[in-house]
Tab-separated table of C-alpha atoms in Angstrom:
chain	number	residue	atom	x	y	z
A	522	MET	CA	101.681	91.641	5.070
A	523	LYS	CA	103.768	88.685	6.001
A	524	THR	CA	106.629	88.640	8.374
A	525	LEU	CA	109.214	85.924	8.529
A	526	LEU	CA	109.304	84.298	11.923
A	527	LEU	CA	112.704	85.326	13.170
A	528	SER	CA	112.289	84.401	16.755
A	529	SER	CA	112.758	80.787	17.610
A	530	LEU	CA	110.034	78.871	19.265
A	531	LEU	CA	110.817	77.022	22.423
A	532	LEU	CA	108.451	74.284	23.356
A	533	CYS	CA	109.589	72.021	26.123
A	534	SER	CA	107.614	68.917	26.743
A	535	GLN	CA	106.076	68.214	30.073
A	536	ALA	CA	107.131	65.373	32.272
A	537	PHE	CA	105.057	62.653	30.671
A	538	ALA	CA	105.684	63.785	27.137
A	539	ALA	CA	109.399	63.321	27.610
A	540	GLY	CA	108.975	59.755	28.768
A	541	GLU	CA	109.109	56.473	26.964
A	542	GLY	CA	105.988	55.442	25.127
A	543	TYR	CA	105.018	58.919	23.948
A	544	THR	CA	105.656	60.579	20.593
A	545	ASN	CA	105.566	64.347	20.346
A	546	PHE	CA	104.308	66.557	17.544
A	547	ILE	CA	104.493	70.315	17.061
A	548	ARG	CA	101.792	71.619	14.778
A	549	GLN	CA	101.713	75.094	13.272
A	550	THR	CA	98.352	76.332	12.007
A	551	GLN	CA	98.208	79.510	9.951
A	552	GLN	CA	95.261	81.519	11.238
A	553	GLU	CA	94.567	83.299	7.984
A	554	THR	CA	94.837	80.485	5.436
A	555	GLY	CA	94.265	77.430	7.631
A	556	VAL	CA	97.440	75.751	6.384
A	557	VAL	CA	98.640	73.110	8.869
A	558	TRP	CA	102.294	72.097	9.128
A	559	ASN	CA	103.769	69.392	11.358
A	560	MET	CA	107.242	70.511	12.377
A	561	PRO	CA	109.873	67.802	12.722
A	562	VAL	CA	110.331	67.498	16.520
A	563	ILE	CA	112.410	65.775	19.175
A	564	SER	CA	111.334	65.250	22.801
A	565	LYS	CA	112.915	68.475	24.038
A	566	GLY	CA	114.578	71.262	22.172
A	567	GLN	CA	114.462	74.521	20.359
A	568	SER	CA	113.618	74.998	16.728
A	569	ALA	CA	113.158	77.987	14.475
A	570	SER	CA	109.967	77.828	12.488
A	571	SER	CA	110.539	78.529	8.834
A	572	GLY	CA	106.872	79.266	8.404
A	573	ILE	CA	105.580	82.711	7.749
A	574	LEU	CA	103.612	84.727	10.271
A	575	GLU	CA	100.436	85.930	8.643
A	576	GLY	CA	98.572	88.974	9.810
A	577	LYS	CA	96.336	86.948	12.088
A	578	GLY	CA	99.232	84.918	13.427
A	579	SER	CA	100.216	81.297	13.712
A	580	LEU	CA	99.074	78.854	16.363
A	581	PHE	CA	101.798	76.530	17.637
A	582	GLN	CA	100.597	73.437	19.485
A	583	LEU	CA	102.612	70.793	21.317
A	584	TRP	CA	100.891	67.422	21.228
A	585	THR	CA	101.891	64.024	22.485
A	586	ILE	CA	100.412	60.654	21.584
A	587	GLU	CA	100.614	57.682	23.921
A	588	THR	CA	101.804	54.849	21.717
A	589	ALA	CA	100.109	52.038	23.615
A	590	THR	CA	96.642	53.586	23.548
A	591	ALA	CA	96.844	55.932	20.544
A	592	LYS	CA	95.417	58.644	22.803
A	593	ASP	CA	96.485	62.196	22.080
A	594	TYR	CA	97.052	64.994	24.575
A	595	LEU	CA	97.440	68.711	23.925
A	596	LEU	CA	100.296	69.772	26.200
A	597	ASP	CA	100.730	73.402	25.321
A	598	GLN	CA	99.884	75.953	22.705
A	599	LYS	CA	100.894	79.462	21.814
A	600	LEU	CA	99.602	82.016	19.354
A	601	VAL	CA	102.316	84.131	17.721
A	602	GLY	CA	101.633	87.002	15.359
A	603	ALA	CA	103.353	90.026	13.921
A	604	TYR	CA	100.584	92.312	15.173
A	605	LEU	CA	99.754	90.469	18.380
A	606	PRO	CA	101.111	91.278	21.838
A	607	ALA	CA	103.809	88.793	22.814
A	608	ALA	CA	104.319	87.292	26.264
A	609	THR	CA	106.307	84.779	28.241
A	610	VAL	CA	105.502	83.365	31.653
A	611	THR	CA	107.712	81.244	33.911
A	612	VAL	CA	107.319	79.649	37.325
A	613	LYS	CA	110.217	79.370	39.774
A	614	THR	CA	110.309	77.233	42.892
A	615	VAL	CA	112.890	76.305	45.521
A	616	ASP	CA	113.193	72.795	44.071
A	617	PRO	CA	116.094	72.745	41.560
A	618	TYR	CA	114.471	69.899	39.555
A	619	THR	CA	114.673	70.868	35.875
A	620	LYS	CA	112.159	68.730	33.980
A	621	VAL	CA	109.122	70.617	35.264
A	622	PRO	CA	108.697	73.303	37.968
A	623	ARG	CA	107.520	71.553	41.122
A	624	THR	CA	106.970	72.517	44.712
A	625	ARG	CA	105.251	71.415	47.897
A	626	ALA	CA	101.854	72.357	49.285
A	627	ASP	CA	103.346	74.610	51.965
A	628	GLN	CA	106.059	76.295	49.889
A	629	PRO	CA	106.114	79.670	48.096
A	630	PHE	CA	106.813	80.109	44.388
A	631	THR	CA	107.053	82.983	41.962
A	632	VAL	CA	105.458	83.642	38.588
A	633	THR	CA	107.326	85.989	36.265
A	634	TYR	CA	105.644	87.335	33.155
A	635	GLN	CA	106.981	89.510	30.393
A	636	VAL	CA	104.688	91.298	27.971
A	637	SER	CA	105.591	93.311	24.892
A	638	GLY	CA	103.732	94.840	21.986
A	639	LEU	CA	100.977	96.497	24.011
A	640	LEU	CA	100.019	99.974	22.872
A	641	ALA	CA	99.032	102.910	25.055
A	642	GLY	CA	96.864	105.804	23.989
A	643	ALA	CA	93.350	106.937	23.303
A	644	ASN	CA	90.952	105.423	20.751
A	645	LEU	CA	92.939	102.205	20.353
A	646	PRO	CA	91.273	98.808	19.999
A	647	VAL	CA	91.061	97.135	23.419
A	648	ALA	CA	92.898	94.083	22.062
A	649	SER	CA	95.996	96.163	21.413
A	650	THR	CA	96.106	97.663	24.912
A	651	ARG	CA	95.904	94.677	27.239
A	652	VAL	CA	96.301	90.954	27.675
A	653	LEU	CA	94.618	88.673	30.200
A	654	LEU	CA	96.504	86.623	32.799
A	655	GLU	CA	94.628	83.642	34.238
A	656	GLN	CA	95.446	81.271	37.097
A	657	TYR	CA	93.954	77.760	37.093
A	658	THR	CA	94.201	75.055	39.756
A	659	LYS	CA	93.555	71.375	39.087
A	660	ALA	CA	94.017	68.462	41.486
A	661	TYR	CA	95.562	65.149	40.494
A	662	THR	CA	93.039	62.333	40.670
A	663	THR	CA	95.323	59.290	40.804
A	664	PHE	CA	98.272	58.544	43.078
A	665	ASP	CA	100.838	58.407	40.240
A	666	GLN	CA	99.509	61.226	38.067
A	667	THR	CA	102.191	63.680	36.973
A	668	SER	CA	100.508	65.632	34.222
A	669	ILE	CA	97.157	67.098	33.248
A	670	PRO	CA	96.379	67.753	29.580
A	671	LEU	CA	96.126	71.450	28.823
A	672	THR	CA	92.480	71.356	27.786
A	673	THR	CA	91.551	69.762	31.130
A	674	ALA	CA	93.873	71.930	33.188
A	675	ILE	CA	92.412	75.199	31.957
A	676	SER	CA	88.800	74.150	31.659
A	677	GLY	CA	86.184	75.878	33.780
A	678	THR	CA	86.412	79.187	35.546
A	679	PRO	CA	89.908	80.394	36.406
A	680	PHE	CA	90.819	80.658	40.089
A	681	SER	CA	91.819	84.265	39.469
A	682	SER	CA	92.537	86.552	36.543
A	683	ALA	CA	93.766	90.058	35.814
A	684	TYR	CA	94.437	92.284	32.835
A	685	ILE	CA	97.989	93.360	32.111
A	686	THR	CA	98.173	96.772	30.494
A	687	ASN	CA	101.900	97.529	30.703
A	688	ASN	CA	104.798	96.155	28.718
A	689	GLY	CA	107.719	94.840	30.724
A	690	THR	CA	108.556	92.180	33.274
A	691	SER	CA	106.832	91.611	36.610
A	692	THR	CA	107.064	88.939	39.264
A	693	LEU	CA	104.217	87.704	41.458
A	694	THR	CA	105.038	85.906	44.703
A	695	PHE	CA	102.628	83.191	45.791
A	696	PRO	CA	103.092	82.362	49.491
A	697	VAL	CA	101.544	78.939	48.964
A	698	THR	CA	99.494	76.995	46.435
A	699	SER	CA	95.887	77.949	45.723
A	700	LEU	CA	94.746	74.329	45.406
A	701	LYS	CA	92.104	73.372	47.971
A	702	ALA	CA	91.466	70.187	49.976
A	703	ALA	CA	90.106	69.198	53.368
A	704	ASP	CA	93.673	68.613	54.588
A	705	SER	CA	95.783	71.495	53.284
A	706	SER	CA	98.994	69.532	53.790
A	707	LYS	CA	97.834	66.856	51.340
A	708	LEU	CA	97.206	69.081	48.309
A	709	LYS	CA	98.368	67.540	45.053
A	710	GLY	CA	97.943	68.857	41.533
A	711	GLU	CA	98.953	71.622	39.167
A	712	GLU	CA	98.606	75.351	38.832
A	713	HIS	CA	98.558	76.777	35.315
A	714	PHE	CA	99.221	80.392	34.414
A	715	VAL	CA	97.986	81.413	30.979
A	716	ILE	CA	98.253	84.708	29.137
A	717	HIS	CA	95.693	85.440	26.416
A	718	ALA	CA	95.644	88.110	23.772
A	719	LEU	CA	92.149	89.533	23.435
A	720	SER	CA	90.305	88.376	20.366
A	721	ASP	CA	88.987	90.791	17.790
A	722	GLY	CA	86.696	88.018	16.588
A	723	THR	CA	88.910	86.811	13.769
A	724	ILE	CA	91.385	84.524	15.526
A	725	THR	CA	90.444	81.031	16.635
A	726	GLN	CA	92.767	80.827	19.650
A	727	THR	CA	94.172	83.517	21.913
A	728	GLN	CA	96.683	81.836	24.236
A	729	ILE	CA	100.068	83.512	23.788
A	730	ALA	CA	101.948	82.090	26.792
A	731	SER	CA	101.539	79.523	29.550
A	732	ALA	CA	103.430	77.872	32.377
A	733	LEU	CA	102.640	75.377	35.094
A	734	VAL	CA	103.869	74.181	38.460
A	735	GLN	CA	103.359	70.776	40.065
A	736	VAL	CA	102.312	70.772	43.718
A	737	TRP	CA	103.053	67.774	45.960
A	738	PRO	CA	101.796	67.034	49.484
A	739	VAL	CA	103.749	67.418	52.717
A	740	THR	CA	105.231	64.126	53.889
A	741	SER	CA	103.804	62.519	56.998
A	742	GLY	CA	104.508	59.331	58.871
A	743	GLY	CA	104.612	57.441	62.111
A	744	VAL	CA	106.241	54.549	63.922
A	745	GLN	CA	104.369	51.498	65.160
A	746	GLY	CA	105.777	48.980	67.638
A	747	ILE	CA	106.698	51.351	70.413
A	748	THR	CA	104.580	53.898	72.264
A	749	ALA	CA	105.320	57.180	73.984
A	750	GLY	CA	106.355	56.650	77.589
A	751	GLN	CA	106.808	52.876	77.188
A	752	LYS	CA	109.274	51.283	79.571
A	753	ILE	CA	111.474	48.650	77.948
A	754	ARG	CA	113.308	46.117	80.059
A	755	PHE	CA	114.779	43.747	77.525
A	756	SER	CA	115.605	44.098	73.826
A	757	LEU	CA	114.051	46.902	71.846
A	758	PRO	CA	110.937	45.828	69.913
A	759	PRO	CA	110.834	45.641	66.114
A	760	LEU	CA	109.419	48.793	64.538
A	761	THR	CA	107.269	49.464	61.507
A	762	ALA	CA	107.824	52.869	59.955
A	763	THR	CA	105.128	54.231	57.648
A	764	TYR	CA	106.304	56.950	55.289
A	765	THR	CA	103.423	58.709	53.507
A	766	ASP	CA	103.669	61.076	50.513
A	767	VAL	CA	107.447	61.332	50.443
A	768	TYR	CA	108.364	64.248	48.163
A	769	PRO	CA	109.854	63.226	44.779
A	770	GLY	CA	113.607	62.844	45.147
A	771	ALA	CA	113.485	63.288	48.938
A	772	SER	CA	114.903	60.881	51.510
A	773	VAL	CA	113.381	59.791	54.794
A	774	TRP	CA	114.761	57.856	57.755
A	775	LEU	CA	114.540	57.174	61.506
A	776	GLN	CA	117.117	58.336	64.026
A	777	ILE	CA	117.595	57.583	67.711
A	778	TYR	CA	119.313	59.557	70.449
A	779	LYS	CA	119.496	59.423	74.210
A	780	GLY	CA	117.268	61.835	76.059
A	781	THR	CA	113.805	63.279	75.689
A	782	GLN	CA	112.845	64.828	72.396
A	783	LYS	CA	114.611	68.002	71.408
A	784	LEU	CA	114.188	69.439	67.924
A	785	GLY	CA	117.493	69.698	66.073
A	786	THR	CA	119.250	66.884	67.920
A	787	GLU	CA	121.524	64.810	65.728
A	788	GLY	CA	121.128	61.112	66.442
A	789	VAL	CA	122.134	57.808	64.917
A	790	ARG	CA	120.218	56.465	61.913
A	791	LEU	CA	118.354	53.247	62.520
A	792	PRO	CA	119.785	50.621	60.175
A	793	GLY	CA	117.408	49.740	57.365
A	794	SER	CA	115.154	52.741	57.890
A	795	ASP	CA	116.555	54.905	55.039
A	796	TRP	CA	114.452	55.315	51.923
A	797	THR	CA	114.692	57.713	48.982
A	798	ASN	CA	111.740	58.357	46.693
A	799	THR	CA	113.223	58.036	43.210
A	800	TRP	CA	109.853	58.386	41.498
A	801	ASP	CA	108.743	61.658	39.910
A	802	TYR	CA	105.645	61.791	42.098
A	803	SER	CA	105.074	61.632	45.859
A	804	LYS	CA	105.033	58.088	47.123
A	805	GLY	CA	104.687	56.108	50.345
A	806	LYS	CA	106.687	53.256	51.825
A	807	ILE	CA	106.405	50.920	54.796
A	808	THR	CA	109.624	49.529	56.237
A	809	THR	CA	110.542	47.452	59.294
A	810	VAL	CA	113.477	47.945	61.629
A	811	SER	CA	114.445	45.297	64.142
A	812	ASP	CA	118.149	45.260	64.815
A	813	TYR	CA	118.802	48.454	66.729
A	814	SER	CA	119.186	47.394	70.390
A	815	SER	CA	122.903	48.165	70.189
A	816	LEU	CA	121.970	51.851	69.855
A	817	ALA	CA	120.396	51.935	73.326
A	818	THR	CA	122.706	50.007	75.645
A	819	THR	CA	122.463	52.130	78.786
A	820	ASP	CA	119.421	52.896	80.877
A	821	GLY	CA	117.552	56.140	80.411
A	822	ASP	CA	115.183	57.993	78.128
A	823	TYR	CA	115.525	57.621	74.335
A	824	THR	CA	113.823	59.330	71.421
A	825	ILE	CA	113.210	57.944	67.948
A	826	GLU	CA	112.444	60.574	65.300
A	827	MET	CA	111.267	60.315	61.704
A	828	LEU	CA	113.098	62.838	59.496
A	829	THR	CA	112.927	63.850	55.861
A	830	LEU	CA	115.375	65.842	53.763
A	831	THR	CA	113.832	67.720	50.828
A	832	PRO	CA	114.894	70.740	48.735
A	833	PHE	CA	112.962	72.757	51.344
A	834	GLY	CA	115.033	71.628	54.306
A	835	LEU	CA	115.346	69.026	57.033
A	836	GLU	CA	112.087	68.284	58.806
A	837	ARG	CA	110.951	66.161	61.709
A	838	LEU	CA	107.784	64.308	60.793
A	839	SER	CA	107.108	62.561	64.129
A	840	TYR	CA	108.839	61.289	67.257
A	841	VAL	CA	108.358	58.914	70.180
A	842	THR	CA	110.175	59.018	73.518
A	843	PHE	CA	110.501	55.888	75.658
A	844	SER	CA	112.742	54.637	78.436
A	845	VAL	CA	115.098	51.712	78.815
A	846	ASP	CA	115.522	50.206	82.265
A	847	ARG	CA	117.464	46.965	82.350
A	848	THR	CA	118.682	47.203	85.976
A	849	LEU	CA	117.645	44.049	87.778
A	850	GLN	CA	116.422	44.817	91.250
A	851	ILE	CA	116.308	41.899	93.756
A	852	ASN	CA	114.545	42.360	97.015
A	853	ALA	CA	115.604	39.607	99.470
A	854	GLN	CA	115.777	38.983	103.207
A	855	MET	CA	118.703	37.384	104.959
A	856	GLY	CA	117.649	34.562	107.193
A	857	GLU	CA	118.823	31.390	108.907
A	858	ILE	CA	117.716	27.966	108.031
A	859	SER	CA	117.339	25.696	111.012
A	860	PRO	CA	118.239	22.075	110.567
B	430	MET	CA	142.906	85.674	62.786
B	431	LYS	CA	141.578	83.278	65.407
B	432	THR	CA	138.156	84.937	65.284
B	433	THR	CA	138.072	84.596	61.513
B	434	LEU	CA	138.816	80.901	61.744
B	435	ILE	CA	136.068	80.387	64.309
B	436	LEU	CA	133.581	82.264	62.115
B	437	LEU	CA	134.596	80.207	59.110
B	438	ALA	CA	134.201	77.018	61.096
B	439	LEU	CA	130.744	78.082	62.267
B	440	ALA	CA	129.743	79.042	58.739
B	441	SER	CA	130.829	75.714	57.286
B	442	ALA	CA	129.069	73.878	60.095
B	443	SER	CA	125.833	75.737	59.336
B	444	ILE	CA	126.085	74.821	55.649
B	445	ALA	CA	126.718	71.171	56.421
B	446	ALA	CA	123.810	70.728	58.797
B	447	PRO	CA	120.505	72.278	57.685
B	448	THR	CA	118.263	73.612	60.411
B	449	MET	CA	115.667	71.083	61.439
B	450	THR	CA	112.033	72.127	61.702
B	451	ASP	CA	108.877	70.335	62.710
B	452	ARG	CA	106.426	69.319	60.008
B	453	ILE	CA	104.058	72.138	59.122
B	454	THR	CA	100.439	71.620	60.178
B	455	PRO	CA	97.459	71.752	57.793
B	456	GLU	CA	96.144	74.701	59.817
B	457	GLU	CA	99.320	76.704	59.183
B	458	ILE	CA	99.039	76.075	55.434
B	459	ALA	CA	95.340	76.991	55.458
B	460	ALA	CA	96.222	80.256	57.206
B	461	ARG	CA	98.742	81.091	54.458
B	462	GLN	CA	96.090	80.356	51.829
B	463	LYS	CA	93.841	83.067	53.226
B	464	ALA	CA	95.989	85.770	51.626
B	465	ALA	CA	94.493	87.267	48.459
B	466	SER	CA	95.807	86.066	45.117
B	467	PRO	CA	98.840	88.100	43.992
B	468	LEU	CA	96.946	88.712	40.738
B	469	THR	CA	94.708	91.116	42.664
B	470	ALA	CA	97.725	93.396	43.122
B	471	ILE	CA	98.078	94.007	39.374
B	472	PRO	CA	96.737	97.489	38.531
B	473	GLN	CA	93.570	97.126	36.481
B	474	PRO	CA	92.326	99.393	33.675
B	475	THR	CA	89.419	101.624	34.614
B	476	ALA	CA	87.153	100.368	31.832
B	477	VAL	CA	87.081	96.601	32.069
B	478	PRO	CA	84.806	94.708	29.663
B	479	ALA	CA	82.234	92.491	31.345
B	480	GLU	CA	83.707	89.348	29.831
B	481	ALA	CA	87.125	88.835	28.342
B	482	THR	CA	87.093	88.033	24.653
B	483	VAL	CA	89.483	85.131	24.758
B	484	VAL	CA	89.277	81.752	23.071
B	485	ARG	CA	90.475	78.787	25.100
B	486	PRO	CA	91.490	75.512	23.525
B	487	GLY	CA	88.453	73.251	23.745
B	488	GLU	CA	88.258	69.511	23.279
B	489	GLN	CA	90.134	68.563	20.156
B	490	SER	CA	92.076	65.631	18.817
B	491	LEU	CA	95.282	65.685	16.846
B	492	ILE	CA	94.561	62.229	15.437
B	493	LYS	CA	91.079	63.202	14.270
B	494	GLN	CA	92.538	66.277	12.581
B	495	SER	CA	95.070	64.132	10.744
B	496	ASP	CA	95.327	61.455	8.082
B	497	ILE	CA	96.841	58.211	9.334
B	498	LEU	CA	99.382	56.360	7.224
B	499	ASN	CA	99.893	52.690	8.145
B	500	ASP	CA	102.289	50.158	6.638
B	501	GLY	CA	100.843	47.220	8.569
B	502	ILE	CA	103.448	47.471	11.354
B	503	ASN	CA	103.903	51.175	12.020
B	504	TRP	CA	101.738	54.233	11.699
B	505	THR	CA	102.157	57.995	11.644
B	506	ILE	CA	100.055	61.089	11.135
B	507	VAL	CA	100.105	63.902	8.610
B	508	PRO	CA	97.787	66.942	8.468
B	509	LYS	CA	94.566	66.377	6.551
B	510	GLY	CA	95.211	67.556	3.021
B	511	ALA	CA	98.899	66.622	3.040
B	512	VAL	CA	98.367	63.447	1.015
B	513	LEU	CA	98.331	64.678	-2.573
B	514	HIS	CA	98.099	61.476	-4.562
B	515	VAL	CA	97.205	57.865	-3.723
B	516	PRO	CA	97.638	55.132	-6.325
B	517	PRO	CA	94.896	52.471	-5.988
B	518	ALA	CA	97.449	49.861	-4.898
B	519	PHE	CA	98.167	51.797	-1.697
B	520	ALA	CA	94.674	53.054	-0.908
B	521	THR	CA	94.408	50.913	2.238
B	522	ARG	CA	97.529	52.509	3.700
B	523	VAL	CA	96.007	55.989	3.791
B	524	GLY	CA	93.236	56.916	6.193
B	525	ALA	CA	93.954	53.732	8.120
B	526	ARG	CA	93.453	52.904	11.814
B	527	PRO	CA	96.121	53.814	14.411
B	528	VAL	CA	97.281	50.232	14.966
B	529	GLY	CA	100.871	49.141	15.548
B	530	THR	CA	103.822	51.277	16.545
B	531	LEU	CA	103.551	55.039	16.246
B	532	LEU	CA	106.582	56.573	14.547
B	533	PRO	CA	107.472	60.222	14.021
B	534	TRP	CA	106.966	61.230	10.400
B	535	ILE	CA	110.666	61.222	9.497
B	536	GLU	CA	111.186	57.681	10.830
B	537	PHE	CA	108.041	56.400	9.132
B	538	LEU	CA	109.160	57.911	5.839
B	539	THR	CA	112.620	56.368	6.174
B	540	VAL	CA	111.271	52.803	6.479
B	541	ASN	CA	108.617	53.288	3.779
B	542	ARG	CA	110.512	54.970	0.974
B	543	ASN	CA	109.444	52.167	-1.340
B	544	TRP	CA	105.851	53.427	-1.439
B	545	LEU	CA	106.091	56.995	-0.080
B	546	PHE	CA	107.308	60.045	-1.957
B	547	THR	CA	107.452	63.647	-0.765
B	548	GLU	CA	106.681	66.828	-2.649
B	549	GLU	CA	108.337	69.946	-1.210
B	550	VAL	CA	105.869	72.867	-1.300
B	551	THR	CA	105.909	76.495	-0.181
B	552	PHE	CA	103.403	78.035	2.243
B	553	ASP	CA	101.900	80.014	-0.656
B	554	LEU	CA	101.329	76.851	-2.621
B	555	ALA	CA	99.927	75.119	0.468
B	556	ALA	CA	97.522	78.031	0.931
B	557	GLY	CA	96.293	77.684	-2.624
B	558	LYS	CA	97.712	81.021	-3.657
B	559	LYS	CA	99.917	79.399	-6.268
B	560	PRO	CA	99.033	76.345	-8.345
B	561	ILE	CA	100.974	73.111	-8.361
B	562	PRO	CA	102.888	72.964	-11.661
B	563	PRO	CA	101.264	70.496	-14.095
B	564	SER	CA	104.651	68.851	-14.604
B	565	ARG	CA	104.577	67.698	-10.981
B	566	LEU	CA	101.114	66.221	-11.355
B	567	ASP	CA	102.353	64.185	-14.322
B	568	ALA	CA	105.394	63.034	-12.357
B	569	TRP	CA	103.237	61.696	-9.505
B	570	GLN	CA	101.276	59.516	-11.885
B	571	LYS	CA	104.500	57.914	-13.099
B	572	VAL	CA	106.158	57.074	-9.753
B	573	ASN	CA	103.253	54.929	-8.491
B	574	LYS	CA	103.785	56.011	-4.899
B	575	VAL	CA	101.744	57.855	-2.289
B	576	ILE	CA	102.692	61.534	-2.557
B	577	VAL	CA	102.822	63.597	0.661
B	578	ALA	CA	103.308	67.358	0.647
B	579	VAL	CA	106.127	68.493	2.942
B	580	HIS	CA	107.664	71.791	3.901
B	581	GLN	CA	111.273	71.539	5.064
B	582	GLY	CA	110.780	67.885	5.879
B	583	GLY	CA	107.524	68.253	7.794
B	584	PRO	CA	104.176	67.229	6.290
B	585	ILE	CA	101.940	70.168	5.387
B	586	SER	CA	98.322	70.481	4.326
B	587	VAL	CA	97.614	71.752	0.834
B	588	ARG	CA	94.338	73.524	0.239
B	589	PRO	CA	92.398	72.201	-2.727
B	590	GLN	CA	92.498	74.464	-5.730
B	591	PRO	CA	89.391	74.542	-7.938
B	592	ALA	CA	91.431	74.782	-11.113
B	593	ASN	CA	93.831	72.156	-9.924
B	594	PRO	CA	93.194	68.483	-10.712
B	595	VAL	CA	95.113	67.428	-7.553
B	596	ALA	CA	91.977	66.747	-5.547
B	597	SER	CA	90.676	64.330	-8.141
B	598	THR	CA	93.753	62.151	-7.904
B	599	ARG	CA	92.674	60.858	-4.492
């Protein structure tokens, strides 16, 4: 029996598939007859397949080919069938960025899955009573990597997995990423959540839903040119600020205020210290600041702080407190000069 | 009234200035990672098979699963089996190397109408359940163009039919 595919298929390209230099293809493969159809496709959108859903289902694959290298990448795939359980899975983070769900190594996120078409009762085939949810973690290997092909991302043993036996919608809250590294604040990579139908031995692929989230490291940084407790008598020394792993879209700057360090103090931005990471991956920057003596004209303690503003809030990355003492003290003795 | 205004002022001030925190330490993140995966909270069936019978996408290549059409400047891909007829004059343009600029099928077809022709087919015909009408086979011979099977504008593979002379035209 054949059923016309009434539901529309939504396949959104990942970050790198949407970019220049890539051409996307959606391929539908009929599981029963092996017929392959390339759907006309644009970089992002929604399209109703006019193909028929055979008993064993249709496999929809989203591919992209890098024009310069003629290298192809499988970005996503989904098996849809009239007699298969259906599922969706989505990841939500605090970051409102829309191209791809992304978060930071220390931030929570949620995974919502919806399953339908599961049957309940005795003497039913196992494949009709449950689906399998898998969680994969994969680290980025280069500094500017923003995507991992699906086949690489879900290769190997999943980090965790569980059967889903009930239809309906559920949400899982992850307090933090499951990626691992020696420094937990510098985790960088992707987590993939995949739902499989169980195979009865006749279908060649079983993935019915998937979603991913990018994970970026926590920004760090420091100021060179001035040290904690330093006493400055003349003009303030030039500074070198090193910003490391600034979150995509986040801004970072230095501020100065009079007094010893106190978290939450609003100071004055050091001119030339502002920088915003406009790239779609975490990035570093080194900047110099020299003309800021006018911000510390009176004697006393001063604090310079490095701050960053991200979708997760305003954070202090580092600080240094020093003192300015420009009072000239002259010790002299009054005396008489004899001719 | 005065109290309301003060509260409103405080509220707007709190919106304008986000609370500042110190950078989280790696140790704090590691401590949060010690919690069990939320997947462990999903109720599991009592009888769980030893190994899940799922099939994951292994290494595969879209290009290797396709036929490449190349006009000397641009190239595109169609599913293997989508090219129904190739006149000898255009044999080098089918099954070519992926060299030049990759174009989506529709764009490639638009700039190569002079040697490309499409044949709209149904899924049943593509599956070999229905034969290609002989009148169409005759028509292909006369147009002297490469014939590509399409379904609603997208190239589609056509399974060879034993009783159908289509396969011998390539």
